[in-house]
Amino acid sequence: MGLSLEGKTCLVTGGSRGIGKAIALSLAEFGADVAITYARSADAAEAVKAEIEAKGRKAKCMQADAVDFDGATKVIDEIVGDWGKLDILVNNAGITRDNLILRMNENDWDDVITTNLKSIFNYSKAVARPMMKNRSGSIINIGSVVGLNGNAGQSNYSASKAGIIGFTKSYAKELASRNIRANVIAPGYITTDMTEALGDKVLEGIKAATPLGRAGEAQEIADAVVFLASDMSSYITGEVIRVDGGMAM
Ligand code: NAP
C-alpha cells in the first residue's frame, strides 16, 4: 500500500515559514488540498499558497492569529464550508521568548503559553465537531523535545510544549471512539528562522548533544507529519514521536 493523501483536506497553522511551510508543501506533494494560516508574513504565505496550487492542489491562505478563539472557528468553518470537510489538522504555529526565570517577565510567559498551547485548544476544539461528523480525523501537534526534557532559559516554552502532550493524550482518549487520532511530534533542533537567532556557539553545543551529530531539516519533520496524517499510521494515537536525531534519548 503506497502512501497517498489524495482526496484529503488539511489545515496547517503557521504555514508561511519554516517547519509549517515544509509540512504544507509535503501534504500537497502527497495529494492533499491544503489551507495555511499565518500571523504577519502575508507575502510568504501567499507564496506557499501558490506553490501548493502549482502542485495541482487546492490551497487557502488565511491571516489568523492562533491565539484568537473565535478566529479558529471562523477558519475551520470556511474550510469545511468550501471543501466539505477537514481531515487533517496540523497545529504548528509557535513562538519562543527565551529568558532565565529570574529575568522572564509576565508577558514572556503569557505570550508563549497562549500562542503555543491555547492555540492548540482553539483549533482542536473547533475541528472536533466536523471531524466527529465525518467519523475520521488526524490531528498532529508540533511539540518539542524541550517539552520532554526541559531547557534552561525556556521554562515558558517547555511548559507550553509539555502541556501539549497532556492535552493531546486527553483529546486522543476522548475522540478515539469517533476514529479521530491525535499525536505529537517532538522535534529537536531544526534549522529555521526560530533557531537562526541562537548563534554558532549554541548550535555547536546542540550538535555535540545530538547522537546523529547535526541539526535537522524542516523536511524531516514534514516527513513524520505525512506519516501521521496518512492511513499508514491508522493504529497510532496519543503518541509522542521524537524527530530529534536522538537528542532526547
Ligand atoms: P518559525 O520559522 O519562527 O515559523 C513560525 C510560524 O508560526 C510562522 O509561519 C508564523 O507566522 C507562525 N506563527 C507564529 N505565531 C503565530 C500566531 N500567533 N498565529 C498564527 N501563526 C503564528 O518557527 P519554526 O521553527 O518553523 O517552528 C514551527 C513549530 O515547530 C513551532 O511550534 C515550534 O515551537 C516547533 N519547534 C521548532 C523547533 C526548531 O528547532 N525550529 C524545534 C522544536 C519545535 P508568520 O510568518 O506570519 O509570523
PDB file of C-alpha atoms and ligand atoms in Angstrom:
ATOM      1  CA  MET A   1       0.000   0.000   0.000  1.00  0.00           C
ATOM      2  CA  GLY A   2       1.520   3.325  -1.067  1.00  0.00           C
ATOM      3  CA  LEU A   3       1.240   6.487   0.930  1.00  0.00           C
ATOM      4  CA  SER A   4      -1.361   8.818  -0.548  1.00  0.00           C
ATOM      5  CA  LEU A   5      -3.292  11.784   0.786  1.00  0.00           C
ATOM      6  CA  GLU A   6      -5.380  12.084  -2.371  1.00  0.00           C
ATOM      7  CA  GLY A   7      -8.824  13.479  -1.550  1.00  0.00           C
ATOM      8  CA  LYS A   8      -7.790  14.663   1.925  1.00  0.00           C
ATOM      9  CA  THR A   9      -8.125  18.248   3.132  1.00  0.00           C
ATOM     10  CA  CYS A  10      -5.655  19.734   5.609  1.00  0.00           C
ATOM     11  CA  LEU A  11      -5.013  22.818   7.703  1.00  0.00           C
ATOM     12  CA  VAL A  12      -1.544  23.821   8.868  1.00  0.00           C
ATOM     13  CA  THR A  13      -1.365  26.692  11.361  1.00  0.00           C
ATOM     14  CA  GLY A  14       1.700  28.890  10.870  1.00  0.00           C
ATOM     15  CA  GLY A  15       2.315  27.615   7.350  1.00  0.00           C
ATOM     16  CA  SER A  16       4.101  30.666   5.975  1.00  0.00           C
ATOM     17  CA  ARG A  17       7.662  29.789   7.029  1.00  0.00           C
ATOM     18  CA  GLY A  18       9.943  27.130   8.472  1.00  0.00           C
ATOM     19  CA  ILE A  19       8.535  23.799   9.581  1.00  0.00           C
ATOM     20  CA  GLY A  20       4.909  24.727   8.810  1.00  0.00           C
ATOM     21  CA  LYS A  21       5.789  25.627   5.229  1.00  0.00           C
ATOM     22  CA  ALA A  22       7.625  22.320   4.704  1.00  0.00           C
ATOM     23  CA  ILE A  23       4.638  20.452   6.168  1.00  0.00           C
ATOM     24  CA  ALA A  24       2.124  22.253   3.942  1.00  0.00           C
ATOM     25  CA  LEU A  25       4.134  21.569   0.785  1.00  0.00           C
ATOM     26  CA  SER A  26       4.671  17.909   1.676  1.00  0.00           C
ATOM     27  CA  LEU A  27       0.974  17.308   2.356  1.00  0.00           C
ATOM     28  CA  ALA A  28       0.244  18.799  -1.078  1.00  0.00           C
ATOM     29  CA  GLU A  29       3.006  16.714  -2.654  1.00  0.00           C
ATOM     30  CA  PHE A  30       1.222  13.571  -1.416  1.00  0.00           C
ATOM     31  CA  GLY A  31      -2.070  14.703  -2.942  1.00  0.00           C
ATOM     32  CA  ALA A  32      -3.912  16.725  -0.288  1.00  0.00           C
ATOM     33  CA  ASP A  33      -5.626  20.101  -0.581  1.00  0.00           C
ATOM     34  CA  VAL A  34      -4.004  22.396   1.975  1.00  0.00           C
ATOM     35  CA  ALA A  35      -5.036  25.544   3.851  1.00  0.00           C
ATOM     36  CA  ILE A  36      -2.487  27.505   5.854  1.00  0.00           C
ATOM     37  CA  THR A  37      -2.774  30.263   8.416  1.00  0.00           C
ATOM     38  CA  TYR A  38      -0.194  32.885   9.314  1.00  0.00           C
ATOM     39  CA  ALA A  39       0.139  35.811  11.714  1.00  0.00           C
ATOM     40  CA  ARG A  40       2.173  38.503   9.920  1.00  0.00           C
ATOM     41  CA  SER A  41       4.012  37.164   6.846  1.00  0.00           C
ATOM     42  CA  ALA A  42       1.338  37.748   4.186  1.00  0.00           C
ATOM     43  CA  ASP A  43       3.705  37.666   1.185  1.00  0.00           C
ATOM     44  CA  ALA A  44       5.443  34.494   2.326  1.00  0.00           C
ATOM     45  CA  ALA A  45       2.082  32.840   3.000  1.00  0.00           C
ATOM     46  CA  GLU A  46       0.732  33.793  -0.452  1.00  0.00           C
ATOM     47  CA  ALA A  47       3.892  32.306  -1.987  1.00  0.00           C
ATOM     48  CA  VAL A  48       3.267  28.997  -0.165  1.00  0.00           C
ATOM     49  CA  LYS A  49      -0.326  29.017  -1.447  1.00  0.00           C
ATOM     50  CA  ALA A  50       0.963  29.482  -5.000  1.00  0.00           C
ATOM     51  CA  GLU A  51       3.425  26.592  -4.553  1.00  0.00           C
ATOM     52  CA  ILE A  52       0.617  24.295  -3.381  1.00  0.00           C
ATOM     53  CA  GLU A  53      -1.521  25.281  -6.374  1.00  0.00           C
ATOM     54  CA  ALA A  54       1.449  24.673  -8.692  1.00  0.00           C
ATOM     55  CA  LYS A  55       1.345  21.047  -7.486  1.00  0.00           C
ATOM     56  CA  GLY A  56      -2.228  20.839  -8.817  1.00  0.00           C
ATOM     57  CA  ARG A  57      -3.912  21.028  -5.373  1.00  0.00           C
ATOM     58  CA  LYS A  58      -6.432  23.426  -3.908  1.00  0.00           C
ATOM     59  CA  ALA A  59      -4.982  25.922  -1.447  1.00  0.00           C
ATOM     60  CA  LYS A  60      -6.132  28.577   1.003  1.00  0.00           C
ATOM     61  CA  CYS A  61      -4.092  31.161   2.814  1.00  0.00           C
ATOM     62  CA  MET A  62      -5.721  32.829   5.816  1.00  0.00           C
ATOM     63  CA  GLN A  63      -4.484  35.535   8.174  1.00  0.00           C
ATOM     64  CA  ALA A  64      -5.463  34.268  11.628  1.00  0.00           C
ATOM     65  CA  ASP A  65      -3.717  34.816  14.943  1.00  0.00           C
ATOM     66  CA  ALA A  66      -3.651  31.355  16.518  1.00  0.00           C
ATOM     67  CA  VAL A  67      -4.440  32.776  19.974  1.00  0.00           C
ATOM     68  CA  ASP A  68      -7.853  34.017  18.774  1.00  0.00           C
ATOM     69  CA  PHE A  69     -10.512  31.509  19.853  1.00  0.00           C
ATOM     70  CA  ASP A  70     -13.307  32.823  17.592  1.00  0.00           C
ATOM     71  CA  GLY A  71     -10.828  33.218  14.741  1.00  0.00           C
ATOM     72  CA  ALA A  72     -10.080  29.486  14.884  1.00  0.00           C
ATOM     73  CA  THR A  73     -13.766  28.642  14.486  1.00  0.00           C
ATOM     74  CA  LYS A  74     -14.014  31.011  11.500  1.00  0.00           C
ATOM     75  CA  VAL A  75     -11.007  29.379   9.818  1.00  0.00           C
ATOM     76  CA  ILE A  76     -12.399  25.856  10.303  1.00  0.00           C
ATOM     77  CA  ASP A  77     -15.916  26.913   9.213  1.00  0.00           C
ATOM     78  CA  GLU A  78     -14.552  28.426   5.998  1.00  0.00           C
ATOM     79  CA  ILE A  79     -12.585  25.298   5.115  1.00  0.00           C
ATOM     80  CA  VAL A  80     -15.461  22.925   5.894  1.00  0.00           C
ATOM     81  CA  GLY A  81     -17.890  25.246   4.073  1.00  0.00           C
ATOM     82  CA  ASP A  82     -15.786  25.414   0.910  1.00  0.00           C
ATOM     83  CA  TRP A  83     -14.161  21.973   0.854  1.00  0.00           C
ATOM     84  CA  GLY A  84     -16.866  19.922   2.611  1.00  0.00           C
ATOM     85  CA  LYS A  85     -14.674  18.500   5.385  1.00  0.00           C
ATOM     86  CA  LEU A  86     -11.349  18.776   7.186  1.00  0.00           C
ATOM     87  CA  ASP A  87      -9.406  15.528   7.500  1.00  0.00           C
ATOM     88  CA  ILE A  88      -6.050  16.645   8.893  1.00  0.00           C
ATOM     89  CA  LEU A  89      -5.163  19.442  11.328  1.00  0.00           C
ATOM     90  CA  VAL A  90      -1.526  20.297  11.989  1.00  0.00           C
ATOM     91  CA  ASN A  91      -1.128  22.643  14.959  1.00  0.00           C
ATOM     92  CA  ASN A  92       2.289  24.092  14.156  1.00  0.00           C
ATOM     93  CA  ALA A  93       2.186  27.828  14.970  1.00  0.00           C
ATOM     94  CA  GLY A  94       4.575  28.623  17.788  1.00  0.00           C
ATOM     95  CA  ILE A  95       6.989  31.177  19.225  1.00  0.00           C
ATOM     96  CA  THR A  96       9.856  31.444  21.705  1.00  0.00           C
ATOM     97  CA  ARG A  97      10.515  34.224  24.239  1.00  0.00           C
ATOM     98  CA  ASP A  98      13.589  32.791  25.951  1.00  0.00           C
ATOM     99  CA  ASN A  99      14.928  34.035  29.258  1.00  0.00           C
ATOM    100  CA  LEU A 100      16.205  32.673  32.543  1.00  0.00           C
ATOM    101  CA  ILE A 101      13.450  32.518  35.129  1.00  0.00           C
ATOM    102  CA  LEU A 102      14.845  35.475  37.113  1.00  0.00           C
ATOM    103  CA  ARG A 103      14.612  37.683  34.030  1.00  0.00           C
ATOM    104  CA  MET A 104      11.456  36.258  32.473  1.00  0.00           C
ATOM    105  CA  ASN A 105       8.562  38.693  32.697  1.00  0.00           C
ATOM    106  CA  GLU A 106       4.844  38.011  32.761  1.00  0.00           C
ATOM    107  CA  ASN A 107       4.391  38.856  29.067  1.00  0.00           C
ATOM    108  CA  ASP A 108       7.119  36.385  28.052  1.00  0.00           C
ATOM    109  CA  TRP A 109       5.216  33.702  29.943  1.00  0.00           C
ATOM    110  CA  ASP A 110       1.710  34.639  28.740  1.00  0.00           C
ATOM    111  CA  ASP A 111       2.663  35.124  25.072  1.00  0.00           C
ATOM    112  CA  VAL A 112       4.325  31.725  24.806  1.00  0.00           C
ATOM    113  CA  ILE A 113       1.642  29.815  26.702  1.00  0.00           C
ATOM    114  CA  THR A 114      -1.213  31.375  24.709  1.00  0.00           C
ATOM    115  CA  THR A 115       0.487  31.133  21.313  1.00  0.00           C
ATOM    116  CA  ASN A 116       1.828  27.607  21.734  1.00  0.00           C
ATOM    117  CA  LEU A 117      -0.764  25.932  23.979  1.00  0.00           C
ATOM    118  CA  LYS A 118      -4.074  27.809  23.952  1.00  0.00           C
ATOM    119  CA  SER A 119      -3.893  27.866  20.147  1.00  0.00           C
ATOM    120  CA  ILE A 120      -3.967  24.083  20.158  1.00  0.00           C
ATOM    121  CA  PHE A 121      -7.111  24.082  22.286  1.00  0.00           C
ATOM    122  CA  ASN A 122      -8.670  26.679  19.937  1.00  0.00           C
ATOM    123  CA  TYR A 123      -8.143  24.711  16.737  1.00  0.00           C
ATOM    124  CA  SER A 124      -8.571  21.198  18.149  1.00  0.00           C
ATOM    125  CA  LYS A 125     -11.896  22.193  19.698  1.00  0.00           C
ATOM    126  CA  ALA A 126     -13.125  23.932  16.547  1.00  0.00           C
ATOM    127  CA  VAL A 127     -12.320  20.898  14.428  1.00  0.00           C
ATOM    128  CA  ALA A 128     -13.822  18.289  16.769  1.00  0.00           C
ATOM    129  CA  ARG A 129     -17.444  18.530  15.571  1.00  0.00           C
ATOM    130  CA  PRO A 130     -16.728  18.410  11.827  1.00  0.00           C
ATOM    131  CA  MET A 131     -14.289  15.522  12.337  1.00  0.00           C
ATOM    132  CA  MET A 132     -16.818  13.668  14.531  1.00  0.00           C
ATOM    133  CA  LYS A 133     -19.444  14.137  11.841  1.00  0.00           C
ATOM    134  CA  ASN A 134     -17.013  12.730   9.303  1.00  0.00           C
ATOM    135  CA  ARG A 135     -16.042   9.880  11.669  1.00  0.00           C
ATOM    136  CA  SER A 136     -12.445  10.448  10.722  1.00  0.00           C
ATOM    137  CA  GLY A 137      -9.589  12.791  11.509  1.00  0.00           C
ATOM    138  CA  SER A 138      -5.904  13.085  12.272  1.00  0.00           C
ATOM    139  CA  ILE A 139      -4.539  15.881  14.434  1.00  0.00           C
ATOM    140  CA  ILE A 140      -0.800  16.391  14.640  1.00  0.00           C
ATOM    141  CA  ASN A 141       0.517  18.788  17.258  1.00  0.00           C
ATOM    142  CA  ILE A 142       4.056  20.107  16.984  1.00  0.00           C
ATOM    143  CA  GLY A 143       5.672  19.873  20.403  1.00  0.00           C
ATOM    144  CA  SER A 144       9.386  19.871  21.172  1.00  0.00           C
ATOM    145  CA  VAL A 145      11.980  17.708  22.894  1.00  0.00           C
ATOM    146  CA  VAL A 146      12.194  20.638  25.316  1.00  0.00           C
ATOM    147  CA  GLY A 147       8.706  19.616  26.484  1.00  0.00           C
ATOM    148  CA  LEU A 148      10.148  16.230  27.441  1.00  0.00           C
ATOM    149  CA  ASN A 149      13.497  17.235  28.954  1.00  0.00           C
ATOM    150  CA  GLY A 150      13.189  20.942  29.873  1.00  0.00           C
ATOM    151  CA  ASN A 151      15.826  23.517  28.943  1.00  0.00           C
ATOM    152  CA  ALA A 152      17.464  26.333  30.886  1.00  0.00           C
ATOM    153  CA  GLY A 153      16.127  29.647  29.574  1.00  0.00           C
ATOM    154  CA  GLN A 154      12.962  28.100  28.152  1.00  0.00           C
ATOM    155  CA  SER A 155      10.693  27.432  31.142  1.00  0.00           C
ATOM    156  CA  ASN A 156       7.744  29.100  29.379  1.00  0.00           C
ATOM    157  CA  TYR A 157       8.370  27.241  26.118  1.00  0.00           C
ATOM    158  CA  SER A 158       8.949  23.853  27.761  1.00  0.00           C
ATOM    159  CA  ALA A 159       5.805  24.281  29.881  1.00  0.00           C
ATOM    160  CA  SER A 160       3.788  25.003  26.719  1.00  0.00           C
ATOM    161  CA  LYS A 161       5.262  22.014  24.888  1.00  0.00           C
ATOM    162  CA  ALA A 162       4.807  19.654  27.863  1.00  0.00           C
ATOM    163  CA  GLY A 163       1.209  20.904  28.112  1.00  0.00           C
ATOM    164  CA  ILE A 164       0.649  19.909  24.505  1.00  0.00           C
ATOM    165  CA  ILE A 165       1.461  16.296  25.386  1.00  0.00           C
ATOM    166  CA  GLY A 166      -1.104  16.129  28.196  1.00  0.00           C
ATOM    167  CA  PHE A 167      -3.701  17.863  26.054  1.00  0.00           C
ATOM    168  CA  THR A 168      -3.105  15.549  23.097  1.00  0.00           C
ATOM    169  CA  LYS A 169      -3.357  12.350  25.151  1.00  0.00           C
ATOM    170  CA  SER A 170      -6.616  13.533  26.764  1.00  0.00           C
ATOM    171  CA  TYR A 171      -8.053  14.569  23.405  1.00  0.00           C
ATOM    172  CA  ALA A 172      -6.988  11.250  21.854  1.00  0.00           C
ATOM    173  CA  LYS A 173      -8.800   9.347  24.608  1.00  0.00           C
ATOM    174  CA  GLU A 174     -11.962  11.465  24.261  1.00  0.00           C
ATOM    175  CA  LEU A 175     -12.260  11.151  20.497  1.00  0.00           C
ATOM    176  CA  ALA A 176     -10.787   7.731  19.674  1.00  0.00           C
ATOM    177  CA  SER A 177     -14.269   6.161  19.512  1.00  0.00           C
ATOM    178  CA  ARG A 178     -15.050   8.533  16.611  1.00  0.00           C
ATOM    179  CA  ASN A 179     -11.935   7.419  14.713  1.00  0.00           C
ATOM    180  CA  ILE A 180     -10.140  10.691  15.406  1.00  0.00           C
ATOM    181  CA  ARG A 181      -6.442  10.291  16.158  1.00  0.00           C
ATOM    182  CA  ALA A 182      -4.217  12.878  17.844  1.00  0.00           C
ATOM    183  CA  ASN A 183      -0.439  12.681  18.124  1.00  0.00           C
ATOM    184  CA  VAL A 184       2.545  14.866  18.953  1.00  0.00           C
ATOM    185  CA  ILE A 185       5.750  15.278  17.015  1.00  0.00           C
ATOM    186  CA  ALA A 186       8.610  16.463  19.210  1.00  0.00           C
ATOM    187  CA  PRO A 187      11.339  17.991  17.039  1.00  0.00           C
ATOM    188  CA  GLY A 188      14.875  18.514  18.249  1.00  0.00           C
ATOM    189  CA  TYR A 189      16.970  21.360  16.821  1.00  0.00           C
ATOM    190  CA  ILE A 190      15.682  22.187  13.329  1.00  0.00           C
ATOM    191  CA  THR A 191      17.211  24.879  11.107  1.00  0.00           C
ATOM    192  CA  THR A 192      14.581  27.658  10.708  1.00  0.00           C
ATOM    193  CA  ASP A 193      14.162  31.377  11.468  1.00  0.00           C
ATOM    194  CA  MET A 194      13.291  30.373  15.051  1.00  0.00           C
ATOM    195  CA  THR A 195      16.688  28.764  15.690  1.00  0.00           C
ATOM    196  CA  GLU A 196      18.812  31.029  13.460  1.00  0.00           C
ATOM    197  CA  ALA A 197      18.991  33.657  16.210  1.00  0.00           C
ATOM    198  CA  LEU A 198      20.680  31.235  18.631  1.00  0.00           C
ATOM    199  CA  GLY A 199      24.130  31.637  17.063  1.00  0.00           C
ATOM    200  CA  ASP A 200      27.011  29.325  16.177  1.00  0.00           C
ATOM    201  CA  LYS A 201      28.164  28.570  19.728  1.00  0.00           C
ATOM    202  CA  VAL A 202      24.743  27.260  20.775  1.00  0.00           C
ATOM    203  CA  LEU A 203      24.486  25.305  17.525  1.00  0.00           C
ATOM    204  CA  GLU A 204      27.831  23.587  18.148  1.00  0.00           C
ATOM    205  CA  GLY A 205      26.642  22.590  21.641  1.00  0.00           C
ATOM    206  CA  ILE A 206      23.411  21.199  20.232  1.00  0.00           C
ATOM    207  CA  LYS A 207      25.238  19.196  17.583  1.00  0.00           C
ATOM    208  CA  ALA A 208      27.528  17.748  20.264  1.00  0.00           C
ATOM    209  CA  ALA A 209      24.445  16.714  22.292  1.00  0.00           C
ATOM    210  CA  THR A 210      22.768  15.089  19.273  1.00  0.00           C
ATOM    211  CA  PRO A 211      23.775  11.471  18.529  1.00  0.00           C
ATOM    212  CA  LEU A 212      23.256  11.980  14.769  1.00  0.00           C
ATOM    213  CA  GLY A 213      25.643  14.951  15.079  1.00  0.00           C
ATOM    214  CA  ARG A 214      23.774  17.571  13.059  1.00  0.00           C
ATOM    215  CA  ALA A 215      20.789  19.894  13.073  1.00  0.00           C
ATOM    216  CA  GLY A 216      17.573  18.623  11.497  1.00  0.00           C
ATOM    217  CA  GLU A 217      15.820  19.999   8.418  1.00  0.00           C
ATOM    218  CA  ALA A 218      12.195  21.155   8.321  1.00  0.00           C
ATOM    219  CA  GLN A 219      11.568  18.489   5.685  1.00  0.00           C
ATOM    220  CA  GLU A 220      12.433  15.769   8.222  1.00  0.00           C
ATOM    221  CA  ILE A 221       9.577  16.980  10.437  1.00  0.00           C
ATOM    222  CA  ALA A 222       7.263  17.173   7.427  1.00  0.00           C
ATOM    223  CA  ASP A 223       8.057  13.532   6.567  1.00  0.00           C
ATOM    224  CA  ALA A 224       6.870  12.402  10.015  1.00  0.00           C
ATOM    225  CA  VAL A 225       3.745  14.580   9.719  1.00  0.00           C
ATOM    226  CA  VAL A 226       2.827  12.987   6.384  1.00  0.00           C
ATOM    227  CA  PHE A 227       3.079   9.553   8.022  1.00  0.00           C
ATOM    228  CA  LEU A 228       0.842  10.555  10.955  1.00  0.00           C
ATOM    229  CA  ALA A 229      -1.608  12.256   8.583  1.00  0.00           C
ATOM    230  CA  SER A 230      -1.949   9.175   6.410  1.00  0.00           C
ATOM    231  CA  ASP A 231      -3.691   5.836   6.870  1.00  0.00           C
ATOM    232  CA  MET A 232      -0.218   4.282   7.247  1.00  0.00           C
ATOM    233  CA  SER A 233      -0.497   5.330  10.917  1.00  0.00           C
ATOM    234  CA  SER A 234      -4.147   4.281  11.358  1.00  0.00           C
ATOM    235  CA  TYR A 235      -3.475   2.431  14.663  1.00  0.00           C
ATOM    236  CA  ILE A 236      -1.339   5.176  16.250  1.00  0.00           C
ATOM    237  CA  THR A 237      -2.958   7.674  18.616  1.00  0.00           C
ATOM    238  CA  GLY A 238      -1.885   9.544  21.755  1.00  0.00           C
ATOM    239  CA  GLU A 239       1.755   9.006  20.786  1.00  0.00           C
ATOM    240  CA  VAL A 240       4.745  11.347  21.012  1.00  0.00           C
ATOM    241  CA  ILE A 241       7.233  10.812  18.198  1.00  0.00           C
ATOM    242  CA  ARG A 242      10.627  12.425  18.676  1.00  0.00           C
ATOM    243  CA  VAL A 243      12.261  13.631  15.449  1.00  0.00           C
ATOM    244  CA  ASP A 244      15.450  14.847  17.043  1.00  0.00           C
ATOM    245  CA  GLY A 245      18.490  12.930  15.832  1.00  0.00           C
ATOM    246  CA  GLY A 246      18.398  11.055  19.139  1.00  0.00           C
ATOM    247  CA  MET A 247      18.852  14.204  21.242  1.00  0.00           C
ATOM    248  CA  ALA A 248      16.305  13.343  23.945  1.00  0.00           C
ATOM    249  CA  MET A 249      17.079   9.628  24.022  1.00  0.00           C
TER     250      MET A 249
HETATM  251  P1  NAP B   1       9.338  29.865  12.601  1.00  0.00           P
HETATM  252  O1  NAP B   1      10.294  29.648  11.494  1.00  0.00           O
HETATM  253  O2  NAP B   1       9.545  31.013  13.534  1.00  0.00           O
HETATM  254  O3  NAP B   1       7.849  29.936  11.991  1.00  0.00           O
HETATM  255  C1  NAP B   1       6.764  30.121  12.853  1.00  0.00           C
HETATM  256  C2  NAP B   1       5.460  30.030  12.085  1.00  0.00           C
HETATM  257  O4  NAP B   1       4.385  30.167  13.021  1.00  0.00           O
HETATM  258  C3  NAP B   1       5.312  31.142  11.078  1.00  0.00           C
HETATM  259  O5  NAP B   1       4.580  30.645   9.981  1.00  0.00           O
HETATM  260  C4  NAP B   1       4.497  32.190  11.848  1.00  0.00           C
HETATM  261  O6  NAP B   1       3.693  33.031  11.027  1.00  0.00           O
HETATM  262  C5  NAP B   1       3.589  31.274  12.646  1.00  0.00           C
HETATM  263  N1  NAP B   1       3.055  31.931  13.836  1.00  0.00           N
HETATM  264  C6  NAP B   1       3.743  32.446  14.891  1.00  0.00           C
HETATM  265  N2  NAP B   1       2.897  32.996  15.768  1.00  0.00           N
HETATM  266  C7  NAP B   1       1.650  32.850  15.244  1.00  0.00           C
HETATM  267  C8  NAP B   1       0.349  33.204  15.679  1.00  0.00           C
HETATM  268  N3  NAP B   1       0.136  33.843  16.830  1.00  0.00           N
HETATM  269  N4  NAP B   1      -0.697  32.889  14.879  1.00  0.00           N
HETATM  270  C9  NAP B   1      -0.520  32.248  13.699  1.00  0.00           C
HETATM  271  N5  NAP B   1       0.683  31.869  13.243  1.00  0.00           N
HETATM  272  C10 NAP B   1       1.760  32.173  14.007  1.00  0.00           C
HETATM  273  O7  NAP B   1       9.272  28.573  13.563  1.00  0.00           O
HETATM  274  P2  NAP B   1       9.589  27.026  13.244  1.00  0.00           P
HETATM  275  O8  NAP B   1      10.972  26.759  13.683  1.00  0.00           O
HETATM  276  O9  NAP B   1       9.160  26.674  11.880  1.00  0.00           O
HETATM  277  O10 NAP B   1       8.633  26.340  14.324  1.00  0.00           O
HETATM  278  C11 NAP B   1       7.377  25.761  13.977  1.00  0.00           C
HETATM  279  C12 NAP B   1       6.901  24.917  15.161  1.00  0.00           C
HETATM  280  O11 NAP B   1       7.873  23.920  15.460  1.00  0.00           O
HETATM  281  C13 NAP B   1       6.687  25.715  16.448  1.00  0.00           C
HETATM  282  O12 NAP B   1       5.577  25.210  17.159  1.00  0.00           O
HETATM  283  C14 NAP B   1       7.961  25.435  17.218  1.00  0.00           C
HETATM  284  O13 NAP B   1       7.798  25.585  18.602  1.00  0.00           O
HETATM  285  C15 NAP B   1       8.216  23.993  16.827  1.00  0.00           C
HETATM  286  N6  NAP B   1       9.589  23.559  17.026  1.00  0.00           N
HETATM  287  C16 NAP B   1      10.622  24.131  16.328  1.00  0.00           C
HETATM  288  C17 NAP B   1      11.908  23.673  16.556  1.00  0.00           C
HETATM  289  C18 NAP B   1      13.086  24.220  15.820  1.00  0.00           C
HETATM  290  O14 NAP B   1      14.219  23.815  16.148  1.00  0.00           O
HETATM  291  N7  NAP B   1      12.923  25.087  14.842  1.00  0.00           N
HETATM  292  C19 NAP B   1      12.143  22.673  17.497  1.00  0.00           C
HETATM  293  C20 NAP B   1      11.089  22.136  18.189  1.00  0.00           C
HETATM  294  C21 NAP B   1       9.810  22.574  17.939  1.00  0.00           C
HETATM  295  P3  NAP B   1       4.289  34.449  10.470  1.00  0.00           P
HETATM  296  O15 NAP B   1       5.223  34.058   9.360  1.00  0.00           O
HETATM  297  O16 NAP B   1       3.101  35.182   9.960  1.00  0.00           O
HETATM  298  O17 NAP B   1       4.993  35.094  11.593  1.00  0.00           O
END
